[in-house]
Amino acid sequence: MKILSQNTAFGGMQGVYSHQSDACNCEMTFAVFVPPKAIHEPCPVLWYLSGLTCTHANVMEKGEYRRMASELGLIVVCPDTSPRGNDVPDELTNWQMGKGAGFYLDATEKPWAENYRMYTYSTEELPAFVSQHFRVDMDRQGIFGHSMGGHGAMTIALKNPDRFRSCSAFAPIVEPSTADWSVPAFEKYLGPDRAAWRRYDACALVEDGARFPEFLIDQGKADGFLENGLRPWLFEEAVKETGIGLTLRMHERYDHSYYFISTFMDDHLRWHAERLR
Ligand SMILES: N[C@@H](CCC(=O)N[C@@H](CSC=O)C(=O)NCC(=O)O)C(=O)O
């Protein structure tokens, strides 16, 4: 593991690290905040998955999670959103595909399949790596994310209900297999057979029988992506009569930005901490 930076914050340590990823076949960077409590005992770990165009750095710089994570004793890990490097295929003028747009899936189509394996990276390789290098209690894991990362968090939780005790999302893409900004990417990463897309779609997963106890979703009503990209009401409909709990909070005047995310960050951290005790 390479240490790229380490800074003391709120009595804990915000670090940025990189390692060679077998899943993505490239060097991957991630951020980890370790609260002071982890000096004495293993702490619960919260995985934060970021949205389109992001790296590990967006939430680290603008998410404002450290004060509360420090207070609650939560380790927060923020992976990158795609493989990186000059050898990794990309669409330079398309922010909804390629680098910064990994959609937390394992691509099956050329040329993407060689590197774009963010599902395996986020659910297997990075957790194994983090558990080796940090004092994490892997029996107490939660996952959350924003937009494309909200989609990632919800689909990963639905597919791994025994691993995660809590899941929440800020403005998630709840049905990427029908949303304007994700259908072209799904076609390129996964091919034309839409049956294969359902494994990476929260609404479809629920329809197909996947279950997770409960979700918290915050959504801004002034979010420019609400109608065509995010549509949380589809998930509300999907979970009806399934026994899955959903707290969906719609907020007047909030948009899609980190101003919105940072406003509700403390609520999400408390939501997770209560379930990770
Ligand atoms: N470049 C785009 C806007 C991209 C954008 O809003 N990205 C969001 C995530 S969107 C869904 O996954 C984001 O988190 N951006 C990073 C940030 O720091 O705000 C455009 O031109 O509209």
Short mmCIF file of C-alpha atoms and ligand atoms in Angstrom, two decimals:
data_model
loop_
_atom_site.label_atom_id
_atom_site.label_comp_id
_atom_site.label_asym_id
_atom_site.label_seq_id
_atom_site.Cartn_x
_atom_site.Cartn_y
_atom_site.Cartn_z
CA MET A 1 0.00 0.00 0.00
CA LYS A 2 1.29 3.47 -0.87
CA ILE A 3 0.49 6.30 1.50
CA LEU A 4 -0.32 9.36 -0.63
CA SER A 5 -1.27 11.64 2.26
CA GLN A 6 -2.22 11.54 5.93
CA ASN A 7 -3.69 14.44 7.88
CA THR A 8 -4.93 14.60 11.44
CA ALA A 9 -8.56 15.69 11.64
CA PHE A 10 -11.00 15.71 14.58
CA GLY A 11 -8.54 13.63 16.57
CA GLY A 12 -8.47 10.94 13.88
CA MET A 13 -6.64 10.51 10.58
CA GLN A 14 -7.77 11.26 7.05
CA GLY A 15 -5.57 9.28 4.69
CA VAL A 16 -5.34 8.72 0.96
CA TYR A 17 -3.77 5.49 -0.23
CA SER A 18 -3.19 3.53 -3.43
CA HIS A 19 -2.64 -0.11 -4.27
CA GLN A 20 -2.39 -2.38 -7.27
CA SER A 21 -5.83 -3.80 -8.06
CA ASP A 22 -6.14 -7.23 -9.64
CA ALA A 23 -9.87 -6.70 -10.23
CA CYS A 24 -9.36 -3.46 -12.19
CA ASN A 25 -5.92 -4.29 -13.52
CA CYS A 26 -4.51 -0.87 -12.57
CA GLU A 27 -3.42 1.22 -9.61
CA MET A 28 -6.43 2.33 -7.54
CA THR A 29 -6.65 5.21 -5.06
CA PHE A 30 -8.98 5.36 -2.05
CA ALA A 31 -9.49 7.49 1.06
CA VAL A 32 -9.94 6.25 4.64
CA PHE A 33 -10.93 8.29 7.68
CA VAL A 34 -10.01 6.57 10.95
CA PRO A 35 -11.64 7.99 14.12
CA PRO A 36 -9.65 8.29 17.35
CA LYS A 37 -11.63 5.40 18.88
CA ALA A 38 -9.88 3.02 16.45
CA ILE A 39 -6.63 3.51 18.36
CA HIS A 40 -8.16 1.40 21.16
CA GLU A 41 -10.52 -1.00 19.41
CA PRO A 42 -11.71 -2.12 15.96
CA CYS A 43 -14.46 0.20 14.70
CA PRO A 44 -17.42 -0.28 12.34
CA VAL A 45 -16.75 0.61 8.72
CA LEU A 46 -18.89 2.68 6.39
CA TRP A 47 -18.31 2.51 2.64
CA TYR A 48 -19.16 5.69 0.73
CA LEU A 49 -19.59 5.30 -3.03
CA SER A 50 -19.35 8.48 -5.09
CA GLY A 51 -21.16 9.62 -8.22
CA LEU A 52 -20.33 10.24 -11.87
CA THR A 53 -17.17 12.28 -12.53
CA CYS A 54 -15.93 11.81 -8.94
CA THR A 55 -12.78 10.35 -7.48
CA HIS A 56 -12.26 9.49 -3.80
CA ALA A 57 -11.58 13.20 -3.27
CA ASN A 58 -14.98 14.86 -3.85
CA VAL A 59 -16.65 13.59 -0.68
CA MET A 60 -13.40 13.83 1.25
CA GLU A 61 -13.14 17.54 0.43
CA LYS A 62 -16.82 18.54 0.40
CA GLY A 63 -18.81 15.85 2.24
CA GLU A 64 -18.11 17.14 5.78
CA TYR A 65 -18.27 13.69 7.39
CA ARG A 66 -15.23 13.79 9.67
CA ARG A 67 -16.57 15.55 12.77
CA MET A 68 -19.53 13.18 13.14
CA ALA A 69 -17.60 10.06 12.09
CA SER A 70 -15.03 10.92 14.74
CA GLU A 71 -17.74 11.39 17.39
CA LEU A 72 -19.54 8.16 16.46
CA GLY A 73 -16.38 6.09 16.03
CA LEU A 74 -16.96 5.20 12.38
CA ILE A 75 -14.26 4.38 9.85
CA VAL A 76 -15.26 5.86 6.48
CA VAL A 77 -13.77 4.41 3.29
CA CYS A 78 -14.20 6.26 -0.01
CA PRO A 79 -13.15 4.32 -3.13
CA ASP A 80 -12.66 5.78 -6.59
CA THR A 81 -15.52 5.45 -9.11
CA SER A 82 -13.65 3.63 -11.90
CA PRO A 83 -10.32 2.18 -12.94
CA ARG A 84 -7.69 4.78 -13.86
CA GLY A 85 -4.55 5.12 -15.92
CA ASN A 86 -3.42 5.63 -19.49
CA ASP A 87 -4.03 1.98 -20.42
CA VAL A 88 -7.65 2.03 -19.28
CA PRO A 89 -10.27 2.56 -22.04
CA ASP A 90 -12.33 5.73 -21.81
CA GLU A 91 -14.71 8.03 -23.71
CA LEU A 92 -13.01 11.35 -23.26
CA THR A 93 -15.96 13.59 -24.10
CA ASN A 94 -18.61 11.51 -22.31
CA TRP A 95 -18.85 11.98 -18.52
CA GLN A 96 -21.43 9.18 -18.24
CA MET A 97 -19.12 6.44 -19.51
CA GLY A 98 -15.58 5.23 -18.86
CA LYS A 99 -13.32 6.83 -16.29
CA GLY A 100 -15.34 8.32 -13.45
CA ALA A 101 -18.38 6.27 -14.51
CA GLY A 102 -17.78 2.67 -13.45
CA PHE A 103 -21.39 2.16 -12.22
CA TYR A 104 -20.17 -0.38 -9.62
CA LEU A 105 -20.64 -3.28 -12.04
CA ASP A 106 -18.41 -5.91 -13.62
CA ALA A 107 -18.31 -5.20 -17.36
CA THR A 108 -18.57 -8.18 -19.66
CA GLU A 109 -18.04 -6.44 -23.01
CA LYS A 110 -14.87 -5.45 -24.85
CA PRO A 111 -12.89 -3.27 -24.36
CA TRP A 112 -14.33 -2.52 -20.89
CA ALA A 113 -14.23 -5.98 -19.28
CA GLU A 114 -10.46 -5.91 -18.78
CA ASN A 115 -10.57 -3.08 -16.22
CA TYR A 116 -14.14 -2.08 -15.40
CA ARG A 117 -14.81 -4.53 -12.56
CA MET A 118 -15.89 -2.09 -9.89
CA TYR A 119 -18.40 -4.53 -8.37
CA THR A 120 -15.68 -7.07 -7.57
CA TYR A 121 -13.30 -4.29 -6.56
CA SER A 122 -15.77 -2.63 -4.16
CA THR A 123 -17.24 -5.79 -2.66
CA GLU A 124 -14.22 -8.11 -2.50
CA GLU A 125 -10.79 -6.73 -3.26
CA LEU A 126 -10.93 -3.39 -1.45
CA PRO A 127 -12.70 -4.78 1.67
CA ALA A 128 -10.07 -7.53 1.95
CA PHE A 129 -7.31 -4.96 1.56
CA VAL A 130 -8.80 -2.49 4.05
CA SER A 131 -9.40 -5.20 6.64
CA GLN A 132 -5.70 -6.13 6.40
CA HIS A 133 -4.42 -2.59 6.88
CA PHE A 134 -6.91 -0.85 9.20
CA ARG A 135 -8.57 -1.66 12.57
CA VAL A 136 -11.99 -2.37 11.09
CA ASP A 137 -14.70 -4.55 12.60
CA MET A 138 -15.86 -6.34 9.45
CA ASP A 139 -18.90 -7.69 11.32
CA ARG A 140 -20.22 -4.13 11.44
CA GLN A 141 -20.36 -2.72 7.91
CA GLY A 142 -22.66 -0.13 6.38
CA ILE A 143 -22.76 1.33 2.88
CA PHE A 144 -23.98 4.60 1.43
CA GLY A 145 -23.42 6.76 -1.60
CA HIS A 146 -24.53 9.53 -3.91
CA SER A 147 -26.28 9.31 -7.28
CA MET A 148 -24.37 6.64 -9.26
CA GLY A 149 -22.83 5.77 -5.87
CA GLY A 150 -26.31 5.59 -4.31
CA HIS A 151 -27.16 3.05 -7.00
CA GLY A 152 -23.94 1.21 -6.14
CA ALA A 153 -24.69 1.20 -2.40
CA MET A 154 -28.29 0.01 -2.80
CA THR A 155 -27.51 -2.75 -5.30
CA ILE A 156 -24.54 -3.97 -3.26
CA ALA A 157 -26.63 -4.01 -0.06
CA LEU A 158 -29.49 -5.85 -1.78
CA LYS A 159 -27.07 -8.47 -3.05
CA ASN A 160 -25.16 -8.81 0.22
CA PRO A 161 -27.74 -8.50 3.02
CA ASP A 162 -25.68 -10.70 5.34
CA ARG A 163 -22.62 -8.50 5.00
CA PHE A 164 -24.15 -5.04 5.49
CA ARG A 165 -26.21 -3.95 8.46
CA SER A 166 -27.21 -0.56 7.06
CA CYS A 167 -27.64 1.26 3.76
CA SER A 168 -28.54 4.82 2.81
CA ALA A 169 -28.30 7.05 -0.24
CA PHE A 170 -28.28 10.67 -1.33
CA ALA A 171 -30.19 11.13 -4.61
CA PRO A 172 -29.59 7.58 -5.88
CA ILE A 173 -30.17 6.35 -9.43
CA VAL A 174 -32.73 3.73 -8.38
CA GLU A 175 -33.47 2.23 -11.80
CA PRO A 176 -30.36 2.68 -13.99
CA SER A 177 -31.57 0.16 -16.58
CA THR A 178 -34.21 2.68 -17.73
CA ALA A 179 -32.61 6.05 -16.90
CA ASP A 180 -31.39 8.34 -19.70
CA TRP A 181 -27.87 8.74 -18.39
CA SER A 182 -27.15 5.08 -17.59
CA VAL A 183 -28.78 3.05 -20.40
CA PRO A 184 -25.98 3.83 -22.91
CA ALA A 185 -23.33 2.87 -20.33
CA PHE A 186 -25.12 -0.37 -19.41
CA GLU A 187 -25.32 -1.27 -23.12
CA LYS A 188 -21.59 -0.76 -23.55
CA TYR A 189 -20.49 -2.42 -20.29
CA LEU A 190 -22.97 -5.32 -20.21
CA GLY A 191 -24.11 -5.83 -23.80
CA PRO A 192 -27.60 -5.78 -25.30
CA ASP A 193 -29.17 -8.54 -23.18
CA ARG A 194 -31.17 -6.54 -20.65
CA ALA A 195 -31.66 -9.56 -18.41
CA ALA A 196 -27.98 -9.13 -17.41
CA TRP A 197 -28.63 -5.51 -16.40
CA ARG A 198 -31.09 -6.49 -13.67
CA ARG A 199 -28.29 -7.55 -11.31
CA TYR A 200 -27.18 -3.92 -11.22
CA ASP A 201 -30.56 -2.23 -10.81
CA ALA A 202 -32.10 -1.70 -7.34
CA CYS A 203 -35.72 -1.77 -8.52
CA ALA A 204 -35.17 -4.87 -10.67
CA LEU A 205 -33.32 -6.63 -7.86
CA VAL A 206 -36.26 -6.07 -5.51
CA GLU A 207 -38.70 -7.25 -8.19
CA ASP A 208 -36.54 -10.35 -8.60
CA GLY A 209 -36.69 -11.13 -4.87
CA ALA A 210 -33.61 -9.44 -3.34
CA ARG A 211 -34.24 -8.09 0.16
CA PHE A 212 -32.59 -5.69 2.63
CA PRO A 213 -34.23 -4.63 5.90
CA GLU A 214 -34.45 -0.87 5.34
CA PHE A 215 -33.11 2.11 3.40
CA LEU A 216 -32.78 5.82 4.08
CA ILE A 217 -32.92 8.03 0.97
CA ASP A 218 -32.60 11.81 0.91
CA GLN A 219 -33.51 13.60 -2.31
CA GLY A 220 -33.54 17.29 -3.24
CA LYS A 221 -36.62 18.52 -5.11
CA ALA A 222 -34.53 21.10 -7.01
CA ASP A 223 -32.20 18.39 -8.32
CA GLY A 224 -31.88 18.79 -12.10
CA PHE A 225 -31.49 15.01 -12.53
CA LEU A 226 -34.59 14.09 -10.51
CA GLU A 227 -37.12 13.43 -13.29
CA ASN A 228 -34.97 11.68 -15.90
CA GLY A 229 -32.18 10.12 -13.89
CA LEU A 230 -33.03 9.50 -10.25
CA ARG A 231 -36.81 8.95 -9.78
CA PRO A 232 -36.89 7.66 -6.16
CA TRP A 233 -40.64 7.09 -6.48
CA LEU A 234 -39.84 4.02 -8.60
CA PHE A 235 -38.05 2.45 -5.64
CA GLU A 236 -40.89 3.49 -3.33
CA GLU A 237 -43.24 1.59 -5.66
CA ALA A 238 -40.87 -1.40 -5.94
CA VAL A 239 -40.60 -1.95 -2.16
CA LYS A 240 -44.37 -1.75 -1.48
CA GLU A 241 -45.56 -4.92 0.17
CA THR A 242 -42.07 -6.45 0.23
CA GLY A 243 -41.35 -5.84 3.92
CA ILE A 244 -38.40 -3.60 2.96
CA GLY A 245 -38.47 -0.41 5.03
CA LEU A 246 -37.95 2.89 3.21
CA THR A 247 -37.50 6.33 4.72
CA LEU A 248 -37.64 8.64 1.70
CA ARG A 249 -37.21 12.32 2.51
CA MET A 250 -37.86 14.86 -0.24
CA HIS A 251 -36.33 18.27 0.42
CA GLU A 252 -37.55 21.54 -1.09
CA ARG A 253 -34.84 23.71 -2.75
CA TYR A 254 -31.95 21.23 -2.48
CA ASP A 255 -30.08 20.29 -5.65
CA HIS A 256 -27.69 17.44 -6.59
CA SER A 257 -24.52 18.98 -5.21
CA TYR A 258 -22.30 18.41 -2.22
CA TYR A 259 -24.08 21.37 -0.54
CA PHE A 260 -27.07 19.01 -0.36
CA ILE A 261 -25.02 15.97 0.65
CA SER A 262 -23.10 17.76 3.40
CA THR A 263 -26.37 19.14 4.82
CA PHE A 264 -27.72 15.66 5.49
CA MET A 265 -24.41 13.86 6.06
CA ASP A 266 -24.76 13.87 9.87
CA ASP A 267 -28.21 12.28 9.65
CA HIS A 268 -26.83 9.47 7.49
CA LEU A 269 -23.89 8.85 9.79
CA ARG A 270 -26.22 8.66 12.80
CA TRP A 271 -28.55 6.31 10.87
CA HIS A 272 -25.66 3.96 10.23
CA ALA A 273 -24.15 4.26 13.72
CA GLU A 274 -27.46 3.26 15.32
CA ARG A 275 -27.53 0.10 13.21
CA LEU A 276 -23.82 -0.70 13.62
CA ARG A 277 -23.75 -0.64 17.43
N1 LIG B 1 -20.49 17.26 -15.36
C1 LIG B 1 -21.88 17.08 -15.16
C2 LIG B 1 -22.27 17.03 -13.70
C3 LIG B 1 -21.70 15.83 -13.02
C4 LIG B 1 -22.24 15.69 -11.62
O1 LIG B 1 -23.12 16.39 -11.18
N2 LIG B 1 -21.71 14.70 -10.92
C5 LIG B 1 -22.18 14.46 -9.58
C6 LIG B 1 -22.64 13.06 -9.48
S1 LIG B 1 -23.92 12.76 -10.68
C7 LIG B 1 -24.34 11.12 -10.51
O2 LIG B 1 -23.68 10.20 -10.30
C8 LIG B 1 -21.06 14.74 -8.61
O3 LIG B 1 -21.03 14.21 -7.52
N3 LIG B 1 -20.15 15.62 -9.03
C9 LIG B 1 -18.95 15.92 -8.27
C10 LIG B 1 -19.04 17.12 -7.40
O4 LIG B 1 -18.03 17.38 -6.71
O5 LIG B 1 -20.08 17.81 -7.35
C11 LIG B 1 -22.67 18.13 -15.89
O6 LIG B 1 -22.04 18.78 -16.69
O7 LIG B 1 -23.89 18.23 -15.69
#
